[in-house]
Amino acid sequence: FSIAFLFAVVGISIIGVLSFSPSSAQAGPQLVRLTLQGPQDLLRNQTASVDKSRGTVTYYVTSQSNHTAVVLYDSRNGYVCYKPEEQHECYLRRMDTWDLQALQTSLNVSEQRADQLLRHNNQTEYYREFLGIVAGEEVDPRSLGEAVQSLCEQTSIFWARRGVGPGKQRLIYLCIDICFPSNICVSICFYYLPE
C-alpha cells in the first residue's frame, strides 16, 4: 500500500510541476497595464493584452469621458480592428508595414518596458491618423478570423482606409488615442467617406 501511495504522490507532483511550467504559463494572454501622459497633459489610461500564441495585441483605451475603445492587431490574419464602446460598429483595415513593426514591439513588451515608457514619456512622438469609413461596405465576419469575430460579435463591421485628412466638408466624429511601447502615440480619427 505504501509503495502505491508513494507512486501516486510522485505522479501527482510531476503532473503539477508540468502544468505550472513557464512554457504553459506563457501560452495564454499576458496583460501589460499602461497609464500614459498624453499631449495637453491629458491622462490616458490604456491596457494591452498580448497573446503571443495567436499573434494578437488588444489595446483597451479609456478616454477622459470614460468611454473605452478596443483596438485589435491581428498579425495572423493581417487586420487592425477598432471597436469604440459607444458605437455598435467595428471598423476594419488591413495591416501595413508600420502596423507589423508596432505589433512586434508590443508582442515583446514586458512590465519593465512599460515602466521605462512611463519614465521616458517626454521623448514620445505624437501623430494624427485619419481613417475614412467606407459607407455601405459591410464585411462578412466569417472571413476575418477568430480574433476579429469574437471582438465584433453582434455588431456590424465596416472597412476603413487611411486618408490624408477628412477635408473641410467632412466632420471627424470619433478619435481614439493609442500609445505603443516604441514611444509613439497616434490619435486615430474617423470620418465617413462620400458614397
mmCIF file with all atom_site columns, C-alpha atoms in Angstrom:
data_model
loop_
_atom_site.group_PDB
_atom_site.id
_atom_site.type_symbol
_atom_site.label_atom_id
_atom_site.label_alt_id
_atom_site.label_comp_id
_atom_site.label_asym_id
_atom_site.label_entity_id
_atom_site.label_seq_id
_atom_site.pdbx_PDB_ins_code
_atom_site.Cartn_x
_atom_site.Cartn_y
_atom_site.Cartn_z
_atom_site.occupancy
_atom_site.B_iso_or_equiv
_atom_site.pdbx_formal_charge
_atom_site.auth_seq_id
_atom_site.auth_comp_id
_atom_site.auth_asym_id
_atom_site.auth_atom_id
_atom_site.pdbx_PDB_model_num
ATOM 1   C CA . PHE A 1 1   ? 0.000   0.000  0.000   1.00 0.00 ? 1   PHE A CA 1
ATOM 2   C CA . SER A 1 2   ? 2.794   2.452  0.904   1.00 0.00 ? 2   SER A CA 1
ATOM 3   C CA . ILE A 1 3   ? 4.603   1.860  -2.430  1.00 0.00 ? 3   ILE A CA 1
ATOM 4   C CA . ALA A 1 4   ? 1.384   2.555  -4.378  1.00 0.00 ? 4   ALA A CA 1
ATOM 5   C CA . PHE A 1 5   ? 0.828   5.681  -2.262  1.00 0.00 ? 5   PHE A CA 1
ATOM 6   C CA . LEU A 1 6   ? 4.419   6.853  -2.944  1.00 0.00 ? 6   LEU A CA 1
ATOM 7   C CA . PHE A 1 7   ? 3.969   6.387  -6.732  1.00 0.00 ? 7   PHE A CA 1
ATOM 8   C CA . ALA A 1 8   ? 0.672   8.288  -6.586  1.00 0.00 ? 8   ALA A CA 1
ATOM 9   C CA . VAL A 1 9   ? 2.299   11.228 -4.738  1.00 0.00 ? 9   VAL A CA 1
ATOM 10  C CA . VAL A 1 10  ? 5.242   11.310 -7.186  1.00 0.00 ? 10  VAL A CA 1
ATOM 11  C CA . GLY A 1 11  ? 2.872   11.120 -10.183 1.00 0.00 ? 11  GLY A CA 1
ATOM 12  C CA . ILE A 1 12  ? 0.684   13.965 -8.873  1.00 0.00 ? 12  ILE A CA 1
ATOM 13  C CA . SER A 1 13  ? 3.801   16.056 -8.150  1.00 0.00 ? 13  SER A CA 1
ATOM 14  C CA . ILE A 1 14  ? 5.149   15.580 -11.695 1.00 0.00 ? 14  ILE A CA 1
ATOM 15  C CA . ILE A 1 15  ? 1.774   16.469 -13.236 1.00 0.00 ? 15  ILE A CA 1
ATOM 16  C CA . GLY A 1 16  ? 1.566   19.561 -11.007 1.00 0.00 ? 16  GLY A CA 1
ATOM 17  C CA . VAL A 1 17  ? 5.066   20.728 -11.980 1.00 0.00 ? 17  VAL A CA 1
ATOM 18  C CA . LEU A 1 18  ? 4.381   20.184 -15.689 1.00 0.00 ? 18  LEU A CA 1
ATOM 19  C CA . SER A 1 19  ? 1.055   22.012 -15.564 1.00 0.00 ? 19  SER A CA 1
ATOM 20  C CA . PHE A 1 20  ? 2.662   25.070 -13.929 1.00 0.00 ? 20  PHE A CA 1
ATOM 21  C CA . SER A 1 21  ? 5.794   25.143 -16.061 1.00 0.00 ? 21  SER A CA 1
ATOM 22  C CA . PRO A 1 22  ? 6.790   28.524 -17.590 1.00 0.00 ? 22  PRO A CA 1
ATOM 23  C CA . SER A 1 23  ? 6.077   27.362 -21.135 1.00 0.00 ? 23  SER A CA 1
ATOM 24  C CA . SER A 1 24  ? 2.416   26.671 -20.367 1.00 0.00 ? 24  SER A CA 1
ATOM 25  C CA . ALA A 1 25  ? 2.077   29.876 -18.344 1.00 0.00 ? 25  ALA A CA 1
ATOM 26  C CA . GLN A 1 26  ? 3.334   31.978 -21.266 1.00 0.00 ? 26  GLN A CA 1
ATOM 27  C CA . ALA A 1 27  ? 0.967   30.386 -23.771 1.00 0.00 ? 27  ALA A CA 1
ATOM 28  C CA . GLY A 1 28  ? -2.019  32.470 -22.656 1.00 0.00 ? 28  GLY A CA 1
ATOM 29  C CA . PRO A 1 29  ? -2.548  36.226 -22.835 1.00 0.00 ? 29  PRO A CA 1
ATOM 30  C CA . GLN A 1 30  ? -0.117  38.458 -20.961 1.00 0.00 ? 30  GLN A CA 1
ATOM 31  C CA . LEU A 1 31  ? -1.528  41.711 -19.562 1.00 0.00 ? 31  LEU A CA 1
ATOM 32  C CA . VAL A 1 32  ? 0.530   44.891 -19.565 1.00 0.00 ? 32  VAL A CA 1
ATOM 33  C CA . ARG A 1 33  ? -1.067  47.962 -17.953 1.00 0.00 ? 33  ARG A CA 1
ATOM 34  C CA . LEU A 1 34  ? -0.001  51.400 -19.161 1.00 0.00 ? 34  LEU A CA 1
ATOM 35  C CA . THR A 1 35  ? -1.078  54.774 -17.794 1.00 0.00 ? 35  THR A CA 1
ATOM 36  C CA . LEU A 1 36  ? 0.396   57.436 -20.035 1.00 0.00 ? 36  LEU A CA 1
ATOM 37  C CA . GLN A 1 37  ? 0.544   61.220 -20.009 1.00 0.00 ? 37  GLN A CA 1
ATOM 38  C CA . GLY A 1 38  ? -0.689  62.489 -23.357 1.00 0.00 ? 38  GLY A CA 1
ATOM 39  C CA . PRO A 1 39  ? -0.457  65.816 -25.154 1.00 0.00 ? 39  PRO A CA 1
ATOM 40  C CA . GLN A 1 40  ? -2.020  68.777 -23.342 1.00 0.00 ? 40  GLN A CA 1
ATOM 41  C CA . ASP A 1 41  ? -1.347  66.801 -20.127 1.00 0.00 ? 41  ASP A CA 1
ATOM 42  C CA . LEU A 1 42  ? -4.440  64.638 -20.554 1.00 0.00 ? 42  LEU A CA 1
ATOM 43  C CA . LEU A 1 43  ? -4.232  61.415 -18.583 1.00 0.00 ? 43  LEU A CA 1
ATOM 44  C CA . ARG A 1 44  ? -4.624  58.432 -20.871 1.00 0.00 ? 44  ARG A CA 1
ATOM 45  C CA . ASN A 1 45  ? -5.454  55.019 -19.427 1.00 0.00 ? 45  ASN A CA 1
ATOM 46  C CA . GLN A 1 46  ? -4.503  52.104 -21.601 1.00 0.00 ? 46  GLN A CA 1
ATOM 47  C CA . THR A 1 47  ? -4.206  48.366 -21.100 1.00 0.00 ? 47  THR A CA 1
ATOM 48  C CA . ALA A 1 48  ? -2.653  45.972 -23.599 1.00 0.00 ? 48  ALA A CA 1
ATOM 49  C CA . SER A 1 49  ? -3.445  42.266 -23.732 1.00 0.00 ? 49  SER A CA 1
ATOM 50  C CA . VAL A 1 50  ? -0.692  40.395 -25.579 1.00 0.00 ? 50  VAL A CA 1
ATOM 51  C CA . ASP A 1 51  ? -1.422  36.889 -26.860 1.00 0.00 ? 51  ASP A CA 1
ATOM 52  C CA . LYS A 1 52  ? 1.752   35.570 -28.483 1.00 0.00 ? 52  LYS A CA 1
ATOM 53  C CA . SER A 1 53  ? 0.228   32.202 -29.386 1.00 0.00 ? 53  SER A CA 1
ATOM 54  C CA . ARG A 1 54  ? -2.479  33.898 -31.502 1.00 0.00 ? 54  ARG A CA 1
ATOM 55  C CA . GLY A 1 55  ? -0.228  36.741 -32.691 1.00 0.00 ? 55  GLY A CA 1
ATOM 56  C CA . THR A 1 56  ? -2.620  39.387 -31.371 1.00 0.00 ? 56  THR A CA 1
ATOM 57  C CA . VAL A 1 57  ? -2.318  42.515 -29.263 1.00 0.00 ? 57  VAL A CA 1
ATOM 58  C CA . THR A 1 58  ? -5.534  44.068 -27.977 1.00 0.00 ? 58  THR A CA 1
ATOM 59  C CA . TYR A 1 59  ? -5.465  47.630 -26.603 1.00 0.00 ? 59  TYR A CA 1
ATOM 60  C CA . TYR A 1 60  ? -8.197  48.904 -24.278 1.00 0.00 ? 60  TYR A CA 1
ATOM 61  C CA . VAL A 1 61  ? -8.094  52.713 -24.228 1.00 0.00 ? 61  VAL A CA 1
ATOM 62  C CA . THR A 1 62  ? -10.252 54.753 -21.834 1.00 0.00 ? 62  THR A CA 1
ATOM 63  C CA . SER A 1 63  ? -10.870 58.388 -22.778 1.00 0.00 ? 63  SER A CA 1
ATOM 64  C CA . GLN A 1 64  ? -11.333 61.398 -20.476 1.00 0.00 ? 64  GLN A CA 1
ATOM 65  C CA . SER A 1 65  ? -15.114 61.000 -20.890 1.00 0.00 ? 65  SER A CA 1
ATOM 66  C CA . ASN A 1 66  ? -14.769 57.446 -19.509 1.00 0.00 ? 66  ASN A CA 1
ATOM 67  C CA . HIS A 1 67  ? -15.534 55.708 -22.823 1.00 0.00 ? 67  HIS A CA 1
ATOM 68  C CA . THR A 1 68  ? -13.432 52.671 -23.706 1.00 0.00 ? 68  THR A CA 1
ATOM 69  C CA . ALA A 1 69  ? -12.332 51.782 -27.217 1.00 0.00 ? 69  ALA A CA 1
ATOM 70  C CA . VAL A 1 70  ? -10.749 48.487 -28.228 1.00 0.00 ? 70  VAL A CA 1
ATOM 71  C CA . VAL A 1 71  ? -8.048  48.275 -30.906 1.00 0.00 ? 71  VAL A CA 1
ATOM 72  C CA . LEU A 1 72  ? -7.090  44.770 -32.042 1.00 0.00 ? 72  LEU A CA 1
ATOM 73  C CA . TYR A 1 73  ? -3.931  43.990 -34.026 1.00 0.00 ? 73  TYR A CA 1
ATOM 74  C CA . ASP A 1 74  ? -4.237  40.528 -35.577 1.00 0.00 ? 74  ASP A CA 1
ATOM 75  C CA . SER A 1 75  ? -0.985  39.520 -37.314 1.00 0.00 ? 75  SER A CA 1
ATOM 76  C CA . ARG A 1 76  ? -2.234  36.051 -38.215 1.00 0.00 ? 76  ARG A CA 1
ATOM 77  C CA . ASN A 1 77  ? -4.976  37.439 -40.470 1.00 0.00 ? 77  ASN A CA 1
ATOM 78  C CA . GLY A 1 78  ? -3.416  40.837 -41.216 1.00 0.00 ? 78  GLY A CA 1
ATOM 79  C CA . TYR A 1 79  ? -6.107  43.136 -39.794 1.00 0.00 ? 79  TYR A CA 1
ATOM 80  C CA . VAL A 1 80  ? -6.403  46.096 -37.455 1.00 0.00 ? 80  VAL A CA 1
ATOM 81  C CA . CYS A 1 81  ? -9.874  46.327 -35.936 1.00 0.00 ? 81  CYS A CA 1
ATOM 82  C CA . TYR A 1 82  ? -11.337 49.271 -33.994 1.00 0.00 ? 82  TYR A CA 1
ATOM 83  C CA . LYS A 1 83  ? -14.364 48.995 -31.717 1.00 0.00 ? 83  LYS A CA 1
ATOM 84  C CA . PRO A 1 84  ? -15.474 52.144 -29.880 1.00 0.00 ? 84  PRO A CA 1
ATOM 85  C CA . GLU A 1 85  ? -17.634 51.444 -26.833 1.00 0.00 ? 85  GLU A CA 1
ATOM 86  C CA . GLU A 1 86  ? -20.327 53.986 -27.683 1.00 0.00 ? 86  GLU A CA 1
ATOM 87  C CA . GLN A 1 87  ? -20.681 52.668 -31.253 1.00 0.00 ? 87  GLN A CA 1
ATOM 88  C CA . HIS A 1 88  ? -22.424 49.466 -32.306 1.00 0.00 ? 88  HIS A CA 1
ATOM 89  C CA . GLU A 1 89  ? -19.978 49.008 -35.161 1.00 0.00 ? 89  GLU A CA 1
ATOM 90  C CA . CYS A 1 90  ? -16.436 47.799 -35.772 1.00 0.00 ? 90  CYS A CA 1
ATOM 91  C CA . TYR A 1 91  ? -14.045 49.354 -38.270 1.00 0.00 ? 91  TYR A CA 1
ATOM 92  C CA . LEU A 1 92  ? -11.503 47.225 -40.064 1.00 0.00 ? 92  LEU A CA 1
ATOM 93  C CA . ARG A 1 93  ? -8.443  47.864 -42.202 1.00 0.00 ? 93  ARG A CA 1
ATOM 94  C CA . ARG A 1 94  ? -5.567  45.769 -43.481 1.00 0.00 ? 94  ARG A CA 1
ATOM 95  C CA . MET A 1 95  ? -2.240  45.892 -41.682 1.00 0.00 ? 95  MET A CA 1
ATOM 96  C CA . ASP A 1 96  ? 0.728   47.591 -43.307 1.00 0.00 ? 96  ASP A CA 1
ATOM 97  C CA . THR A 1 97  ? 4.478   47.544 -42.586 1.00 0.00 ? 97  THR A CA 1
ATOM 98  C CA . TRP A 1 98  ? 4.238   50.131 -39.805 1.00 0.00 ? 98  TRP A CA 1
ATOM 99  C CA . ASP A 1 99  ? 1.488   48.132 -38.078 1.00 0.00 ? 99  ASP A CA 1
ATOM 100 C CA . LEU A 1 100 ? 3.604   44.973 -38.206 1.00 0.00 ? 100 LEU A CA 1
ATOM 101 C CA . GLN A 1 101 ? 6.561   46.799 -36.616 1.00 0.00 ? 101 GLN A CA 1
ATOM 102 C CA . ALA A 1 102 ? 4.368   48.267 -33.855 1.00 0.00 ? 102 ALA A CA 1
ATOM 103 C CA . LEU A 1 103 ? 2.826   44.841 -33.280 1.00 0.00 ? 103 LEU A CA 1
ATOM 104 C CA . GLN A 1 104 ? 6.224   43.163 -32.993 1.00 0.00 ? 104 GLN A CA 1
ATOM 105 C CA . THR A 1 105 ? 7.323   45.760 -30.430 1.00 0.00 ? 105 THR A CA 1
ATOM 106 C CA . SER A 1 106 ? 4.112   45.183 -28.465 1.00 0.00 ? 106 SER A CA 1
ATOM 107 C CA . LEU A 1 107 ? 4.476   41.383 -28.583 1.00 0.00 ? 107 LEU A CA 1
ATOM 108 C CA . ASN A 1 108 ? 7.919   41.761 -26.975 1.00 0.00 ? 108 ASN A CA 1
ATOM 109 C CA . VAL A 1 109 ? 6.768   44.203 -24.295 1.00 0.00 ? 109 VAL A CA 1
ATOM 110 C CA . SER A 1 110 ? 7.010   43.456 -20.582 1.00 0.00 ? 110 SER A CA 1
ATOM 111 C CA . GLU A 1 111 ? 6.043   45.264 -17.391 1.00 0.00 ? 111 GLU A CA 1
ATOM 112 C CA . GLN A 1 112 ? 9.593   46.578 -17.124 1.00 0.00 ? 112 GLN A CA 1
ATOM 113 C CA . ARG A 1 113 ? 9.437   48.011 -20.637 1.00 0.00 ? 113 ARG A CA 1
ATOM 114 C CA . ALA A 1 114 ? 6.100   49.660 -19.826 1.00 0.00 ? 114 ALA A CA 1
ATOM 115 C CA . ASP A 1 115 ? 7.660   51.332 -16.766 1.00 0.00 ? 115 ASP A CA 1
ATOM 116 C CA . GLN A 1 116 ? 10.527  52.603 -18.923 1.00 0.00 ? 116 GLN A CA 1
ATOM 117 C CA . LEU A 1 117 ? 7.952   54.107 -21.288 1.00 0.00 ? 117 LEU A CA 1
ATOM 118 C CA . LEU A 1 118 ? 6.379   55.978 -18.402 1.00 0.00 ? 118 LEU A CA 1
ATOM 119 C CA . ARG A 1 119 ? 9.750   57.368 -17.274 1.00 0.00 ? 119 ARG A CA 1
ATOM 120 C CA . HIS A 1 120 ? 10.777  58.488 -20.768 1.00 0.00 ? 120 HIS A CA 1
ATOM 121 C CA . ASN A 1 121 ? 7.388   59.830 -21.836 1.00 0.00 ? 121 ASN A CA 1
ATOM 122 C CA . ASN A 1 122 ? 8.867   63.255 -22.616 1.00 0.00 ? 122 ASN A CA 1
ATOM 123 C CA . GLN A 1 123 ? 10.522  61.607 -25.640 1.00 0.00 ? 123 GLN A CA 1
ATOM 124 C CA . THR A 1 124 ? 7.202   60.349 -27.006 1.00 0.00 ? 124 THR A CA 1
ATOM 125 C CA . GLU A 1 125 ? 6.255   61.331 -30.570 1.00 0.00 ? 125 GLU A CA 1
ATOM 126 C CA . TYR A 1 126 ? 2.616   62.157 -31.345 1.00 0.00 ? 126 TYR A CA 1
ATOM 127 C CA . TYR A 1 127 ? 0.909   61.644 -34.702 1.00 0.00 ? 127 TYR A CA 1
ATOM 128 C CA . ARG A 1 128 ? -2.598  62.014 -36.067 1.00 0.00 ? 128 ARG A CA 1
ATOM 129 C CA . GLU A 1 129 ? -4.000  59.428 -38.452 1.00 0.00 ? 129 GLU A CA 1
ATOM 130 C CA . PHE A 1 130 ? -7.253  59.747 -40.401 1.00 0.00 ? 130 PHE A CA 1
ATOM 131 C CA . LEU A 1 131 ? -9.389  56.750 -41.328 1.00 0.00 ? 131 LEU A CA 1
ATOM 132 C CA . GLY A 1 132 ? -12.269 57.117 -43.720 1.00 0.00 ? 132 GLY A CA 1
ATOM 133 C CA . ILE A 1 133 ? -15.154 54.688 -43.216 1.00 0.00 ? 133 ILE A CA 1
ATOM 134 C CA . VAL A 1 134 ? -16.340 53.222 -46.495 1.00 0.00 ? 134 VAL A CA 1
ATOM 135 C CA . ALA A 1 135 ? -20.104 53.652 -46.392 1.00 0.00 ? 135 ALA A CA 1
ATOM 136 C CA . GLY A 1 136 ? -22.214 50.677 -47.400 1.00 0.00 ? 136 GLY A CA 1
ATOM 137 C CA . GLU A 1 137 ? -19.301 48.196 -47.439 1.00 0.00 ? 137 GLU A CA 1
ATOM 138 C CA . GLU A 1 138 ? -20.251 45.881 -44.607 1.00 0.00 ? 138 GLU A CA 1
ATOM 139 C CA . VAL A 1 139 ? -17.837 42.980 -44.110 1.00 0.00 ? 139 VAL A CA 1
ATOM 140 C CA . ASP A 1 140 ? -18.790 39.325 -43.680 1.00 0.00 ? 140 ASP A CA 1
ATOM 141 C CA . PRO A 1 141 ? -17.258 38.380 -40.294 1.00 0.00 ? 141 PRO A CA 1
ATOM 142 C CA . ARG A 1 142 ? -16.829 34.694 -41.244 1.00 0.00 ? 142 ARG A CA 1
ATOM 143 C CA . SER A 1 143 ? -13.855 35.596 -43.456 1.00 0.00 ? 143 SER A CA 1
ATOM 144 C CA . LEU A 1 144 ? -11.959 37.596 -40.827 1.00 0.00 ? 144 LEU A CA 1
ATOM 145 C CA . GLY A 1 145 ? -10.591 35.084 -38.336 1.00 0.00 ? 145 GLY A CA 1
ATOM 146 C CA . GLU A 1 146 ? -11.434 34.201 -34.755 1.00 0.00 ? 146 GLU A CA 1
ATOM 147 C CA . ALA A 1 147 ? -9.986  37.286 -33.021 1.00 0.00 ? 147 ALA A CA 1
ATOM 148 C CA . VAL A 1 148 ? -11.998 39.825 -35.043 1.00 0.00 ? 148 VAL A CA 1
ATOM 149 C CA . GLN A 1 149 ? -15.120 37.648 -34.905 1.00 0.00 ? 149 GLN A CA 1
ATOM 150 C CA . SER A 1 150 ? -15.069 37.454 -31.109 1.00 0.00 ? 150 SER A CA 1
ATOM 151 C CA . LEU A 1 151 ? -14.388 41.206 -30.727 1.00 0.00 ? 151 LEU A CA 1
ATOM 152 C CA . CYS A 1 152 ? -17.120 42.248 -33.161 1.00 0.00 ? 152 CYS A CA 1
ATOM 153 C CA . GLU A 1 153 ? -19.720 39.655 -32.248 1.00 0.00 ? 153 GLU A CA 1
ATOM 154 C CA . GLN A 1 154 ? -23.272 41.010 -32.679 1.00 0.00 ? 154 GLN A CA 1
ATOM 155 C CA . THR A 1 155 ? -22.032 44.216 -34.388 1.00 0.00 ? 155 THR A CA 1
ATOM 156 C CA . SER A 1 156 ? -21.675 45.416 -37.967 1.00 0.00 ? 156 SER A CA 1
ATOM 157 C CA . ILE A 1 157 ? -18.161 45.613 -39.432 1.00 0.00 ? 157 ILE A CA 1
ATOM 158 C CA . PHE A 1 158 ? -17.169 48.251 -41.997 1.00 0.00 ? 158 PHE A CA 1
ATOM 159 C CA . TRP A 1 159 ? -13.988 48.763 -43.994 1.00 0.00 ? 159 TRP A CA 1
ATOM 160 C CA . ALA A 1 160 ? -11.896 51.820 -43.259 1.00 0.00 ? 160 ALA A CA 1
ATOM 161 C CA . ARG A 1 161 ? -8.909  53.192 -45.142 1.00 0.00 ? 161 ARG A CA 1
ATOM 162 C CA . ARG A 1 162 ? -6.211  55.710 -44.382 1.00 0.00 ? 162 ARG A CA 1
ATOM 163 C CA . GLY A 1 163 ? -6.553  59.185 -45.789 1.00 0.00 ? 163 GLY A CA 1
ATOM 164 C CA . VAL A 1 164 ? -4.593  62.431 -45.716 1.00 0.00 ? 164 VAL A CA 1
ATOM 165 C CA . GLY A 1 165 ? -7.443  64.086 -43.845 1.00 0.00 ? 165 GLY A CA 1
ATOM 166 C CA . PRO A 1 166 ? -11.206 64.347 -43.878 1.00 0.00 ? 166 PRO A CA 1
ATOM 167 C CA . GLY A 1 167 ? -11.307 67.534 -45.934 1.00 0.00 ? 167 GLY A CA 1
ATOM 168 C CA . LYS A 1 168 ? -13.217 70.632 -44.948 1.00 0.00 ? 168 LYS A CA 1
ATOM 169 C CA . GLN A 1 169 ? -16.606 69.228 -45.897 1.00 0.00 ? 169 GLN A CA 1
ATOM 170 C CA . ARG A 1 170 ? -16.232 66.107 -43.703 1.00 0.00 ? 170 ARG A CA 1
ATOM 171 C CA . LEU A 1 171 ? -16.504 66.186 -39.926 1.00 0.00 ? 171 LEU A CA 1
ATOM 172 C CA . ILE A 1 172 ? -14.405 63.988 -37.657 1.00 0.00 ? 172 ILE A CA 1
ATOM 173 C CA . TYR A 1 173 ? -16.839 62.227 -35.377 1.00 0.00 ? 173 TYR A CA 1
ATOM 174 C CA . LEU A 1 174 ? -14.582 59.974 -33.296 1.00 0.00 ? 174 LEU A CA 1
ATOM 175 C CA . CYS A 1 175 ? -10.923 59.837 -32.259 1.00 0.00 ? 175 CYS A CA 1
ATOM 176 C CA . ILE A 1 176 ? -9.070  57.062 -30.414 1.00 0.00 ? 176 ILE A CA 1
ATOM 177 C CA . ASP A 1 177 ? -5.688  57.850 -28.848 1.00 0.00 ? 177 ASP A CA 1
ATOM 178 C CA . ILE A 1 178 ? -3.372  54.858 -28.587 1.00 0.00 ? 178 ILE A CA 1
ATOM 179 C CA . CYS A 1 179 ? 0.258   54.676 -27.429 1.00 0.00 ? 179 CYS A CA 1
ATOM 180 C CA . PHE A 1 180 ? 2.772   51.995 -28.377 1.00 0.00 ? 180 PHE A CA 1
ATOM 181 C CA . PRO A 1 181 ? 5.795   50.745 -26.411 1.00 0.00 ? 181 PRO A CA 1
ATOM 182 C CA . SER A 1 182 ? 8.017   52.364 -29.059 1.00 0.00 ? 182 SER A CA 1
ATOM 183 C CA . ASN A 1 183 ? 7.260   55.841 -27.552 1.00 0.00 ? 183 ASN A CA 1
ATOM 184 C CA . ILE A 1 184 ? 4.852   56.674 -30.396 1.00 0.00 ? 184 ILE A CA 1
ATOM 185 C CA . CYS A 1 185 ? 1.290   57.807 -29.723 1.00 0.00 ? 185 CYS A CA 1
ATOM 186 C CA . VAL A 1 186 ? -1.274  58.028 -32.513 1.00 0.00 ? 186 VAL A CA 1
ATOM 187 C CA . SER A 1 187 ? -4.595  59.827 -32.461 1.00 0.00 ? 187 SER A CA 1
ATOM 188 C CA . ILE A 1 188 ? -6.753  57.802 -34.890 1.00 0.00 ? 188 ILE A CA 1
ATOM 189 C CA . CYS A 1 189 ? -9.676  59.899 -36.117 1.00 0.00 ? 189 CYS A CA 1
ATOM 190 C CA . PHE A 1 190 ? -12.625 58.524 -38.097 1.00 0.00 ? 190 PHE A CA 1
ATOM 191 C CA . TYR A 1 191 ? -14.869 60.178 -40.658 1.00 0.00 ? 191 TYR A CA 1
ATOM 192 C CA . TYR A 1 192 ? -17.270 58.913 -43.322 1.00 0.00 ? 192 TYR A CA 1
ATOM 193 C CA . LEU A 1 193 ? -16.129 58.843 -46.922 1.00 0.00 ? 193 LEU A CA 1
ATOM 194 C CA . PRO A 1 194 ? -18.554 60.213 -49.515 1.00 0.00 ? 194 PRO A CA 1
ATOM 195 C CA . GLU A 1 195 ? -20.684 57.485 -51.072 1.00 0.00 ? 195 GLU A CA 1
#
